[in-house]
């Protein structure tokens, strides 16, 4: 059976792995729009978290399986259509993630100085589409809206001494800009309380342990309501209980001599971003929590507060993109599916299936479920064998595309590692697609 997997991030690779382990006689074409594989592992995971990137060694092994063919630099919707894939494969598994940012929908959101966290993350990770982005880091105060792990990553990159980033795989342009950064006060603002923050405790703890930086909790916001107490007492919610304990410890710290300071704010929703021609401040409404335990949502009071800042990152989650001929649920930004099946022959896995949640490993179980669903349909899909389908390689060549094979990617990979060695980095990412293609020959 011939299967196309679209997207070579974690969910894509885990889908390929599940197909190879299924016992089915299968050949997989793994299609990726960039010349480089690994998706969010390469372009999302923070450079100072190299352990999380080690999973790419597993992906590397999968890519080298003789029944797997990598097609980098081939974009679905641009270079090939869904019907091209369906004519050349028995099944298509979409694993293209959720790349779009969610919007606050308030005044001033697009003022210069206001950015999405997605853009900043992609920029410091050397994503080709964001290499020309620029961030004015000359202001003393920055605000990050959102209390999730992406906000924690952005905060850490702003708060860490640049020396601590020099030997990571952070993009060169980002390192140079961060070396000149004048950001000293970083405000991490959540719309709900300390019991509802979405950080994982490990990431939150790290924010309290950064060199030459102190993290504090603003105001009297660690008081818990009865619903919060119920939430924190629930065994399955032990991450939130751990985070709460960390917030309590942070609340007590306060070394005035630190170079940088992280301020955690709770129960504040952005109302507007203000400034004449560029960002000067954010106005927030103070919230109270309404609803029963685990259903508590933020409700605005009449009180507002302003935080002066010249830089803001909106870190309120990602959204998937619709594709022609594929159903799409606009509200959640996902492709509607049942256990991964969109319709017979078309499947989804990862963030485009369930929304932007979980850690890298969450995608393994997700892809296993999707492939189990595909296997349940197998008698309707691949009865006629590979010869019943037009050749995908033939189609790619007829369209005069320039796909990058896995061996060609390895040339780019070794050019990056060699370049990185010169400055003590694990790699110096090549951020230009043209340059990658030139190296790949
Ligand atoms: P997230 O965990 O869903 O956090 C989004 C944050 O934005 C929440 O605090 C949410 O508050 C807030 N928010 C949403 N809409 C808002 C609005 N209109 N106004 C104000 N605040 C709003 O999303 P994420 O940080 O983008 O992370 C995505 C996934 O990647 C998560 O599963 C995360 O754990 C994972 N990730 C993991 C790592 C790691 O393991 N190191 C690193 C990065 C990302 P509410 O709770 O009130 O909705």
Tab-separated table of C-alpha atoms and ligand atoms in Angstrom:
chain	number	residue	atom	x	y	z
A	1	UNK	CA	0.000	0.000	0.000
A	2	UNK	CA	1.201	3.513	-0.799
A	3	UNK	CA	0.661	6.167	1.836
A	4	UNK	CA	1.482	9.879	1.688
A	5	UNK	CA	2.205	11.517	5.025
A	6	UNK	CA	2.149	15.311	4.768
A	7	UNK	CA	4.354	17.133	7.289
A	8	UNK	CA	7.562	15.846	8.838
A	9	UNK	CA	7.157	17.104	12.388
A	10	UNK	CA	6.567	14.775	15.345
A	11	UNK	CA	3.045	13.656	14.359
A	12	UNK	CA	4.198	12.945	10.779
A	13	UNK	CA	7.192	10.884	11.855
A	14	UNK	CA	5.144	8.992	14.456
A	15	UNK	CA	2.533	8.239	11.763
A	16	UNK	CA	5.287	6.821	9.532
A	17	UNK	CA	6.606	4.767	12.456
A	18	UNK	CA	3.137	3.364	13.184
A	19	UNK	CA	2.688	2.440	9.508
A	20	UNK	CA	6.055	0.661	9.409
A	21	UNK	CA	5.217	-1.244	12.582
A	22	UNK	CA	1.731	-2.212	11.395
A	23	UNK	CA	2.802	-5.398	9.627
A	24	UNK	CA	1.291	-4.014	6.441
A	25	UNK	CA	3.347	-4.069	3.272
A	26	UNK	CA	3.612	-0.331	2.986
A	27	UNK	CA	5.623	2.358	1.242
A	28	UNK	CA	5.479	5.856	2.610
A	29	UNK	CA	6.205	9.160	0.923
A	30	UNK	CA	6.873	11.757	3.602
A	31	UNK	CA	6.151	15.171	2.112
A	32	UNK	CA	7.511	18.360	3.672
A	33	UNK	CA	7.257	21.923	2.412
A	34	UNK	CA	10.677	22.967	3.740
A	35	UNK	CA	13.949	21.359	2.632
A	36	UNK	CA	14.596	20.443	6.297
A	37	UNK	CA	12.622	17.805	8.220
A	38	UNK	CA	11.456	17.667	11.882
A	39	UNK	CA	8.915	20.532	11.982
A	40	UNK	CA	8.486	21.971	15.457
A	41	UNK	CA	11.425	19.963	16.809
A	42	UNK	CA	13.686	22.075	14.602
A	43	UNK	CA	11.665	25.304	14.405
A	44	UNK	CA	9.622	25.344	17.642
A	45	UNK	CA	11.550	23.734	20.503
A	46	UNK	CA	13.628	26.385	22.251
A	47	UNK	CA	17.364	26.349	21.427
A	48	UNK	CA	18.293	26.114	25.112
A	49	UNK	CA	16.294	22.861	25.467
A	50	UNK	CA	18.542	20.563	23.413
A	51	UNK	CA	17.364	17.413	25.187
A	52	UNK	CA	13.910	17.849	23.679
A	53	UNK	CA	15.521	17.858	20.235
A	54	UNK	CA	17.132	14.458	20.731
A	55	UNK	CA	13.933	12.867	19.478
A	56	UNK	CA	15.175	13.793	15.993
A	57	UNK	CA	17.590	10.833	16.310
A	58	UNK	CA	14.540	8.556	16.407
A	59	UNK	CA	13.071	10.386	13.421
A	60	UNK	CA	16.391	10.059	11.598
A	61	UNK	CA	16.194	6.266	11.899
A	62	UNK	CA	12.615	6.227	10.643
A	63	UNK	CA	13.542	8.379	7.634
A	64	UNK	CA	16.251	5.919	6.646
A	65	UNK	CA	13.925	2.930	6.486
A	66	UNK	CA	14.078	1.542	2.933
A	67	UNK	CA	10.291	1.870	2.563
A	68	UNK	CA	10.289	5.581	3.388
A	69	UNK	CA	11.000	8.290	0.840
A	70	UNK	CA	11.411	11.891	2.049
A	71	UNK	CA	10.248	14.654	-0.310
A	72	UNK	CA	11.438	17.939	1.182
A	73	UNK	CA	10.712	21.259	-0.553
A	74	UNK	CA	7.331	20.020	-1.836
A	75	UNK	CA	4.320	21.948	-0.582
A	76	UNK	CA	0.780	20.610	-0.515
A	77	UNK	CA	-1.591	23.239	-1.900
A	78	UNK	CA	1.251	24.948	-3.770
A	79	UNK	CA	3.341	22.350	-5.625
A	80	UNK	CA	0.953	19.400	-5.433
A	81	UNK	CA	-2.787	19.214	-4.767
A	82	UNK	CA	-4.681	16.834	-2.557
A	83	UNK	CA	-6.038	15.105	-5.655
A	84	UNK	CA	-2.444	14.664	-6.944
A	85	UNK	CA	-1.694	12.844	-3.690
A	86	UNK	CA	-4.864	10.774	-3.872
A	87	UNK	CA	-4.160	9.720	-7.455
A	88	UNK	CA	-0.700	8.502	-6.475
A	89	UNK	CA	-1.404	6.956	-3.038
A	90	UNK	CA	-4.018	4.710	-1.448
A	91	UNK	CA	-4.202	6.887	1.645
A	92	UNK	CA	-3.144	10.394	2.678
A	93	UNK	CA	-2.354	11.324	6.285
A	94	UNK	CA	-2.260	15.072	6.968
A	95	UNK	CA	0.160	15.997	9.761
A	96	UNK	CA	0.836	19.609	8.860
A	97	UNK	CA	0.323	21.073	12.319
A	98	UNK	CA	-1.117	24.421	13.350
A	99	UNK	CA	1.048	27.266	12.154
A	100	UNK	CA	-1.280	30.237	12.337
A	101	UNK	CA	-1.472	32.407	15.447
A	102	UNK	CA	-4.690	33.172	17.287
A	103	UNK	CA	-5.746	36.827	17.464
A	104	UNK	CA	-6.835	38.838	20.477
A	105	UNK	CA	-9.217	40.889	18.317
A	106	UNK	CA	-8.600	44.156	20.211
A	107	UNK	CA	-7.508	47.688	19.287
A	108	UNK	CA	-3.821	48.256	18.635
A	109	UNK	CA	-2.991	44.578	18.105
A	110	UNK	CA	-1.007	45.394	14.968
A	111	UNK	CA	0.919	48.406	16.289
A	112	UNK	CA	4.665	48.230	15.639
A	113	UNK	CA	6.186	46.588	18.699
A	114	UNK	CA	3.303	44.102	19.018
A	115	UNK	CA	4.102	40.605	17.724
A	116	UNK	CA	2.924	37.054	17.952
A	117	UNK	CA	5.026	34.651	19.972
A	118	UNK	CA	4.876	32.294	16.979
A	119	UNK	CA	6.800	34.818	14.876
A	120	UNK	CA	9.451	35.382	17.549
A	121	UNK	CA	9.911	31.633	18.135
A	122	UNK	CA	10.238	30.916	14.409
A	123	UNK	CA	12.699	33.840	14.067
A	124	UNK	CA	15.060	32.781	16.840
A	125	UNK	CA	14.882	29.207	15.578
A	126	UNK	CA	15.976	30.211	12.071
A	127	UNK	CA	12.761	29.369	10.168
A	128	UNK	CA	13.300	30.521	6.560
A	129	UNK	CA	9.946	32.338	6.397
A	130	UNK	CA	10.850	34.484	9.428
A	131	UNK	CA	14.539	35.195	8.891
A	132	UNK	CA	13.748	38.758	7.834
A	133	UNK	CA	11.464	39.525	10.770
A	134	UNK	CA	12.803	42.133	13.131
A	135	UNK	CA	12.080	42.913	16.750
A	136	UNK	CA	12.948	46.172	18.429
A	137	UNK	CA	14.504	45.035	21.697
A	138	UNK	CA	15.468	48.547	22.769
A	139	UNK	CA	12.608	49.018	25.210
A	140	UNK	CA	13.106	48.311	28.911
A	141	UNK	CA	9.760	46.560	29.440
A	142	UNK	CA	8.126	43.734	27.481
A	143	UNK	CA	4.718	42.153	28.007
A	144	UNK	CA	3.925	38.540	27.143
A	145	UNK	CA	0.219	37.722	27.047
A	146	UNK	CA	-0.570	34.095	27.914
A	147	UNK	CA	0.510	31.632	30.584
A	148	UNK	CA	1.522	28.596	28.493
A	149	UNK	CA	4.857	26.967	27.674
A	150	UNK	CA	5.376	29.049	24.532
A	151	UNK	CA	5.120	32.182	26.700
A	152	UNK	CA	7.643	30.577	29.074
A	153	UNK	CA	10.037	29.908	26.158
A	154	UNK	CA	9.767	33.481	24.886
A	155	UNK	CA	10.267	34.836	28.397
A	156	UNK	CA	13.358	32.688	28.979
A	157	UNK	CA	14.957	33.725	25.701
A	158	UNK	CA	14.397	37.396	26.607
A	159	UNK	CA	15.528	36.952	30.211
A	160	UNK	CA	18.588	34.728	29.808
A	161	UNK	CA	22.025	36.286	29.610
A	162	UNK	CA	23.045	36.037	25.971
A	163	UNK	CA	26.168	34.119	27.039
A	164	UNK	CA	23.898	31.238	28.040
A	165	UNK	CA	22.537	31.070	24.482
A	166	UNK	CA	25.791	31.304	22.572
A	167	UNK	CA	26.383	27.570	22.515
A	168	UNK	CA	22.900	26.600	21.459
A	169	UNK	CA	21.588	26.249	17.905
A	170	UNK	CA	19.827	29.639	18.112
A	171	UNK	CA	19.883	31.495	14.770
A	172	UNK	CA	22.853	33.824	14.341
A	173	UNK	CA	20.646	36.836	13.568
A	174	UNK	CA	18.725	36.297	16.815
A	175	UNK	CA	21.857	35.944	18.903
A	176	UNK	CA	23.190	39.214	17.511
A	177	UNK	CA	19.922	41.045	18.213
A	178	UNK	CA	19.582	39.581	21.719
A	179	UNK	CA	23.144	40.627	22.559
A	180	UNK	CA	21.976	44.238	22.087
A	181	UNK	CA	18.680	43.769	23.936
A	182	UNK	CA	17.786	46.362	26.569
A	183	UNK	CA	14.784	44.422	27.850
A	184	UNK	CA	14.986	44.230	31.654
A	185	UNK	CA	11.389	43.940	32.891
A	186	UNK	CA	9.296	41.090	31.491
A	187	UNK	CA	5.619	40.929	32.389
A	188	UNK	CA	3.981	37.525	31.936
A	189	UNK	CA	0.254	38.130	32.020
A	190	UNK	CA	-2.478	35.485	32.391
A	191	UNK	CA	-6.223	36.054	32.142
A	192	UNK	CA	-7.016	33.478	34.846
A	193	UNK	CA	-5.457	32.649	38.224
A	194	UNK	CA	-2.354	30.796	39.412
A	195	UNK	CA	-4.284	27.517	39.615
A	196	UNK	CA	-5.154	27.685	35.897
A	197	UNK	CA	-1.762	28.621	34.408
A	198	UNK	CA	-0.805	26.183	31.641
A	199	UNK	CA	2.953	26.056	32.200
A	200	UNK	CA	4.421	22.674	32.953
A	201	UNK	CA	6.086	22.800	36.358
A	202	UNK	CA	9.545	22.100	34.921
A	203	UNK	CA	9.344	25.088	32.575
A	204	UNK	CA	7.922	27.327	35.303
A	205	UNK	CA	10.607	26.332	37.816
A	206	UNK	CA	13.272	27.217	35.275
A	207	UNK	CA	11.948	30.788	35.074
A	208	UNK	CA	12.638	31.170	38.784
A	209	UNK	CA	16.209	29.905	38.467
A	210	UNK	CA	17.653	32.007	35.649
A	211	UNK	CA	21.019	33.628	36.333
A	212	UNK	CA	20.969	37.337	37.165
A	213	UNK	CA	17.181	37.380	37.017
A	214	UNK	CA	14.502	37.426	39.663
A	215	UNK	CA	10.903	36.287	39.191
A	216	UNK	CA	8.093	37.664	41.333
A	217	UNK	CA	4.331	37.443	41.538
A	218	UNK	CA	2.514	40.761	41.374
A	219	UNK	CA	-0.046	41.867	43.918
A	220	UNK	CA	-2.169	39.678	46.081
A	221	UNK	CA	-2.999	37.184	43.388
A	222	UNK	CA	-2.021	33.902	45.047
A	223	UNK	CA	-5.132	33.750	47.206
A	224	UNK	CA	-7.250	30.762	46.177
A	225	UNK	CA	-11.020	30.497	45.928
A	226	UNK	CA	-12.832	27.281	46.953
A	227	UNK	CA	-13.045	26.152	43.280
A	228	UNK	CA	-9.280	26.641	42.904
A	229	UNK	CA	-8.745	24.515	46.026
A	230	UNK	CA	-10.884	21.759	44.491
A	231	UNK	CA	-8.919	21.935	41.230
A	232	UNK	CA	-5.545	21.755	42.971
A	233	UNK	CA	-6.616	18.839	45.182
A	234	UNK	CA	-7.499	16.705	42.140
A	235	UNK	CA	-4.853	14.001	41.627
A	236	UNK	CA	-4.841	14.219	37.848
A	237	UNK	CA	-4.121	17.959	38.146
A	238	UNK	CA	-0.857	17.585	40.060
A	239	UNK	CA	1.050	19.732	37.535
A	240	UNK	CA	-1.139	22.695	38.517
A	241	UNK	CA	-0.544	21.984	42.225
A	242	UNK	CA	3.219	21.916	41.604
A	243	UNK	CA	3.038	25.172	39.662
A	244	UNK	CA	1.093	26.794	42.473
A	245	UNK	CA	3.812	25.847	44.977
A	246	UNK	CA	6.429	27.349	42.657
A	247	UNK	CA	4.430	30.584	42.378
A	248	UNK	CA	4.294	30.736	46.181
A	249	UNK	CA	8.071	30.418	46.420
A	250	UNK	CA	8.596	33.043	43.714
A	251	UNK	CA	6.325	35.405	45.588
A	252	UNK	CA	8.807	35.451	48.438
A	253	UNK	CA	11.915	36.145	46.406
A	254	UNK	CA	13.033	39.676	45.535
A	255	UNK	CA	16.709	40.307	44.958
A	256	UNK	CA	16.926	43.969	43.951
A	257	UNK	CA	20.357	43.558	42.385
A	258	UNK	CA	19.320	41.212	39.550
A	259	UNK	CA	19.768	42.564	36.029
A	260	UNK	CA	16.412	41.316	34.798
A	261	UNK	CA	13.060	40.787	36.439
A	262	UNK	CA	10.085	38.594	35.494
A	263	UNK	CA	6.702	39.714	36.826
A	264	UNK	CA	3.847	37.190	36.881
A	265	UNK	CA	0.427	38.848	36.691
A	266	UNK	CA	-2.857	36.975	37.082
A	267	UNK	CA	-6.501	37.735	36.331
A	268	UNK	CA	-5.783	40.361	33.674
A	269	UNK	CA	-7.205	40.382	30.122
A	270	UNK	CA	-5.812	42.726	27.486
A	271	UNK	CA	-8.316	45.399	26.529
A	272	UNK	CA	-6.181	47.469	24.132
A	273	UNK	CA	-2.649	48.047	22.963
A	274	UNK	CA	-1.900	51.763	22.969
A	275	UNK	CA	0.598	54.107	21.396
A	276	UNK	CA	1.090	56.839	18.843
A	277	UNK	CA	2.626	55.128	15.845
A	278	UNK	CA	4.156	52.379	17.980
A	279	UNK	CA	3.395	50.431	21.122
A	280	UNK	CA	3.673	52.379	24.374
A	281	UNK	CA	1.442	50.464	26.801
A	282	UNK	CA	-1.210	47.805	27.246
A	283	UNK	CA	-4.484	48.319	29.077
A	284	UNK	CA	-5.895	45.288	30.916
A	285	UNK	CA	-9.193	44.671	32.656
A	286	UNK	CA	-8.980	42.983	35.996
A	287	UNK	CA	-10.936	39.731	35.993
A	288	UNK	CA	-12.676	37.590	38.533
A	289	UNK	CA	-13.163	33.874	38.035
A	290	UNK	CA	-16.659	32.593	37.460
A	291	UNK	CA	-17.930	29.014	37.229
A	292	UNK	CA	-17.410	25.692	38.939
A	293	UNK	CA	-14.080	23.908	39.426
A	294	UNK	CA	-12.384	23.130	36.085
A	295	UNK	CA	-14.961	25.309	34.308
A	296	UNK	CA	-13.809	28.629	35.703
A	297	UNK	CA	-13.554	31.399	33.173
A	298	UNK	CA	-12.388	34.992	33.413
A	299	UNK	CA	-15.044	37.672	33.724
A	300	UNK	CA	-14.041	41.332	33.420
A	301	UNK	CA	-14.623	43.706	36.340
A	302	UNK	CA	-14.772	47.469	35.844
A	303	UNK	CA	-11.196	47.912	37.061
A	304	UNK	CA	-8.456	48.477	34.485
A	305	UNK	CA	-4.704	48.742	34.779
A	306	UNK	CA	-2.001	49.865	32.351
A	307	UNK	CA	1.451	48.380	31.880
A	308	UNK	CA	3.943	50.569	30.027
A	309	UNK	CA	6.018	48.650	27.473
A	310	UNK	CA	7.486	49.022	23.988
A	311	UNK	CA	7.310	45.324	23.125
A	312	UNK	CA	4.503	42.787	23.369
A	313	UNK	CA	4.247	39.121	22.422
A	314	UNK	CA	0.800	37.581	22.120
A	315	UNK	CA	1.244	33.957	23.156
A	316	UNK	CA	-2.327	32.716	23.237
A	317	UNK	CA	-2.062	29.541	21.186
A	318	UNK	CA	-1.783	28.370	17.589
A	319	UNK	CA	-4.429	27.558	14.941
A	320	UNK	CA	-4.446	25.239	11.950
A	321	UNK	CA	-4.833	26.463	8.356
A	322	UNK	CA	-7.604	25.233	6.038
A	323	UNK	CA	-6.618	23.410	2.842
A	324	UNK	CA	-8.603	23.297	-0.417
A	325	UNK	CA	-10.935	20.241	-0.558
A	326	UNK	CA	-10.388	19.387	3.116
A	327	UNK	CA	-13.180	20.074	5.650
A	328	UNK	CA	-12.185	22.593	8.320
A	329	UNK	CA	-13.644	23.612	11.664
A	330	UNK	CA	-13.010	27.354	11.804
A	331	UNK	CA	-13.781	27.774	15.520
A	332	UNK	CA	-11.126	25.322	16.721
A	333	UNK	CA	-8.831	25.621	13.700
A	334	UNK	CA	-8.711	21.853	13.120
A	335	UNK	CA	-9.782	19.333	10.464
A	336	UNK	CA	-12.874	17.557	11.854
A	337	UNK	CA	-12.258	13.806	12.162
A	338	UNK	CA	-13.258	10.660	13.964
A	339	UNK	CA	-10.262	9.004	15.613
A	340	UNK	CA	-8.151	10.480	12.786
A	341	UNK	CA	-10.476	9.637	9.849
A	342	UNK	CA	-11.646	12.634	7.821
A	343	UNK	CA	-13.138	10.308	5.220
A	344	UNK	CA	-12.090	6.951	3.839
A	345	UNK	CA	-8.570	7.383	2.422
A	346	UNK	CA	-7.948	10.744	4.146
A	347	UNK	CA	-6.652	10.956	7.725
A	348	UNK	CA	-5.176	13.523	10.136
A	349	UNK	CA	-2.861	13.442	13.110
A	350	UNK	CA	-1.188	15.886	15.518
A	351	UNK	CA	-2.176	19.517	16.068
A	352	UNK	CA	-4.280	19.728	12.895
A	353	UNK	CA	-6.307	16.796	14.292
A	354	UNK	CA	-6.706	17.687	17.991
A	355	UNK	CA	-5.589	21.332	18.275
A	356	UNK	CA	-2.327	22.755	19.634
A	357	UNK	CA	-1.907	20.867	22.876
A	358	UNK	CA	0.425	18.423	24.577
A	359	UNK	CA	4.129	17.745	24.418
A	360	UNK	CA	6.096	16.053	21.605
A	361	UNK	CA	5.362	12.562	22.950
A	362	UNK	CA	1.595	13.230	22.920
A	363	UNK	CA	1.798	12.999	19.130
A	364	UNK	CA	2.968	9.402	19.283
A	365	UNK	CA	-0.254	8.101	20.831
A	366	UNK	CA	-2.215	10.411	18.546
A	367	UNK	CA	-0.587	9.011	15.401
A	368	UNK	CA	-0.934	5.438	16.635
A	369	UNK	CA	-4.685	6.066	16.931
A	370	UNK	CA	-4.896	7.567	13.437
A	371	UNK	CA	-2.964	4.712	11.840
A	372	UNK	CA	-5.125	2.139	13.687
A	373	UNK	CA	-8.145	3.836	12.103
A	374	UNK	CA	-6.467	3.722	8.687
A	375	UNK	CA	-5.699	0.031	9.157
A	376	UNK	CA	-9.371	-0.558	9.919
A	377	UNK	CA	-10.169	0.794	6.445
A	378	UNK	CA	-7.400	-1.079	4.720
A	379	UNK	CA	-9.525	-3.585	2.825
A	380	UNK	CA	-11.191	-0.661	1.015
A	381	UNK	CA	-7.972	1.216	0.298
A	382	UNK	CA	-5.046	-0.737	-0.982
A	383	UNK	CA	-6.564	-3.840	-2.550
A	384	UNK	CA	-4.942	-3.367	-5.933
A	385	UNK	CA	-1.385	-2.814	-4.732
A	386	UNK	CA	1.135	-0.211	-5.785
A	387	UNK	CA	0.719	-0.846	-9.525
A	388	UNK	CA	-2.836	0.565	-9.430
A	389	UNK	CA	-1.506	4.029	-8.716
A	390	UNK	CA	0.331	6.570	-10.850
A	391	UNK	CA	3.869	7.182	-9.638
A	392	UNK	CA	4.345	10.091	-7.248
A	393	UNK	CA	8.009	10.387	-8.274
A	394	UNK	CA	6.819	10.646	-11.900
A	395	UNK	CA	4.322	13.353	-10.976
A	396	UNK	CA	6.965	15.341	-9.088
A	397	UNK	CA	9.309	15.163	-12.029
A	398	UNK	CA	6.566	16.026	-14.579
A	399	UNK	CA	5.811	19.123	-12.524
A	400	UNK	CA	9.521	20.011	-12.572
A	401	UNK	CA	9.646	20.272	-8.776
A	402	UNK	CA	12.954	20.151	-6.932
A	403	UNK	CA	12.398	17.723	-4.077
A	404	UNK	CA	15.054	17.203	-1.431
A	405	UNK	CA	15.710	13.576	-0.544
A	406	UNK	CA	16.780	12.527	2.927
A	407	UNK	CA	20.361	12.028	1.729
A	408	UNK	CA	20.341	15.558	0.343
A	409	UNK	CA	19.020	16.851	3.662
A	410	UNK	CA	22.002	15.144	5.313
A	411	UNK	CA	24.319	17.285	3.187
A	412	UNK	CA	22.579	20.380	4.537
A	413	UNK	CA	22.698	18.896	8.030
A	414	UNK	CA	26.449	18.340	7.899
A	415	UNK	CA	27.064	21.801	6.409
A	416	UNK	CA	25.181	23.227	9.397
A	417	UNK	CA	27.057	21.177	11.979
A	418	UNK	CA	30.416	21.999	10.410
A	419	UNK	CA	29.581	25.692	10.408
A	420	UNK	CA	28.372	25.447	14.026
A	421	UNK	CA	31.607	23.817	15.184
A	422	UNK	CA	33.511	26.981	14.335
A	423	UNK	CA	31.619	28.908	17.020
A	424	UNK	CA	31.057	26.078	19.499
A	425	UNK	CA	27.397	25.611	18.528
A	426	UNK	CA	25.772	22.248	17.766
A	427	UNK	CA	24.839	23.725	14.374
A	428	UNK	CA	24.518	27.026	12.588
A	429	UNK	CA	21.131	26.759	10.910
A	430	UNK	CA	20.939	27.747	7.283
A	431	UNK	CA	17.960	30.026	7.072
A	432	UNK	CA	17.754	30.581	3.331
A	433	UNK	CA	15.907	27.997	1.253
A	434	UNK	CA	17.983	28.876	-1.822
A	435	UNK	CA	21.180	28.263	0.097
A	436	UNK	CA	19.862	24.923	1.372
A	437	UNK	CA	18.955	23.887	-2.177
A	438	UNK	CA	22.395	24.909	-3.425
A	439	UNK	CA	24.094	22.772	-0.770
A	440	UNK	CA	21.776	19.880	-1.562
A	441	UNK	CA	22.894	20.165	-5.165
B	1	LIG	P1	-1.370	27.004	25.721
B	1	LIG	O1	-0.643	26.087	26.612
B	1	LIG	O2	-2.736	26.603	25.278
B	1	LIG	O3	-1.455	28.432	26.467
B	1	LIG	C1	-2.153	29.500	25.920
B	1	LIG	C2	-2.316	30.593	26.959
B	1	LIG	O4	-2.978	31.692	26.323
B	1	LIG	C3	-3.196	30.214	28.145
B	1	LIG	O5	-2.702	30.813	29.316
B	1	LIG	C4	-4.565	30.810	27.766
B	1	LIG	O6	-5.389	31.122	28.873
B	1	LIG	C5	-4.106	32.088	27.097
B	1	LIG	N1	-5.126	32.682	26.237
B	1	LIG	C6	-5.824	32.094	25.228
B	1	LIG	N2	-6.659	32.987	24.654
B	1	LIG	C7	-6.490	34.153	25.315
B	1	LIG	C8	-7.068	35.440	25.192
B	1	LIG	N3	-7.981	35.692	24.248
B	1	LIG	N4	-6.671	36.410	26.048
B	1	LIG	C9	-5.732	36.170	26.983
B	1	LIG	N5	-5.136	34.968	27.161
B	1	LIG	C10	-5.517	33.970	26.329
B	1	LIG	O7	-0.584	27.316	24.358
B	1	LIG	P2	0.963	27.476	24.001
B	1	LIG	O8	1.740	28.111	25.098
B	1	LIG	O9	0.947	28.092	22.655
B	1	LIG	O10	1.479	25.969	23.874
B	1	LIG	C11	0.938	25.071	22.883
B	1	LIG	C12	1.299	23.626	23.286
B	1	LIG	O11	2.705	23.410	23.090
B	1	LIG	C13	1.024	23.350	24.756
B	1	LIG	O12	0.504	22.053	24.894
B	1	LIG	C14	2.392	23.447	25.384
B	1	LIG	O13	2.531	22.709	26.585
B	1	LIG	C15	3.274	22.884	24.267
B	1	LIG	N6	4.657	23.355	24.439
B	1	LIG	C16	5.479	22.584	25.185
B	1	LIG	C17	6.777	22.993	25.444
B	1	LIG	C18	7.671	22.139	26.300
B	1	LIG	O14	7.328	21.014	26.592
B	1	LIG	N7	8.798	22.642	26.735
B	1	LIG	C19	7.246	24.197	24.917
B	1	LIG	C20	6.381	24.972	24.150
B	1	LIG	C21	5.078	24.530	23.914
B	1	LIG	P3	-6.621	30.157	29.292
B	1	LIG	O15	-6.021	29.010	30.026
B	1	LIG	O16	-7.470	31.025	30.128
B	1	LIG	O17	-7.303	29.732	28.004
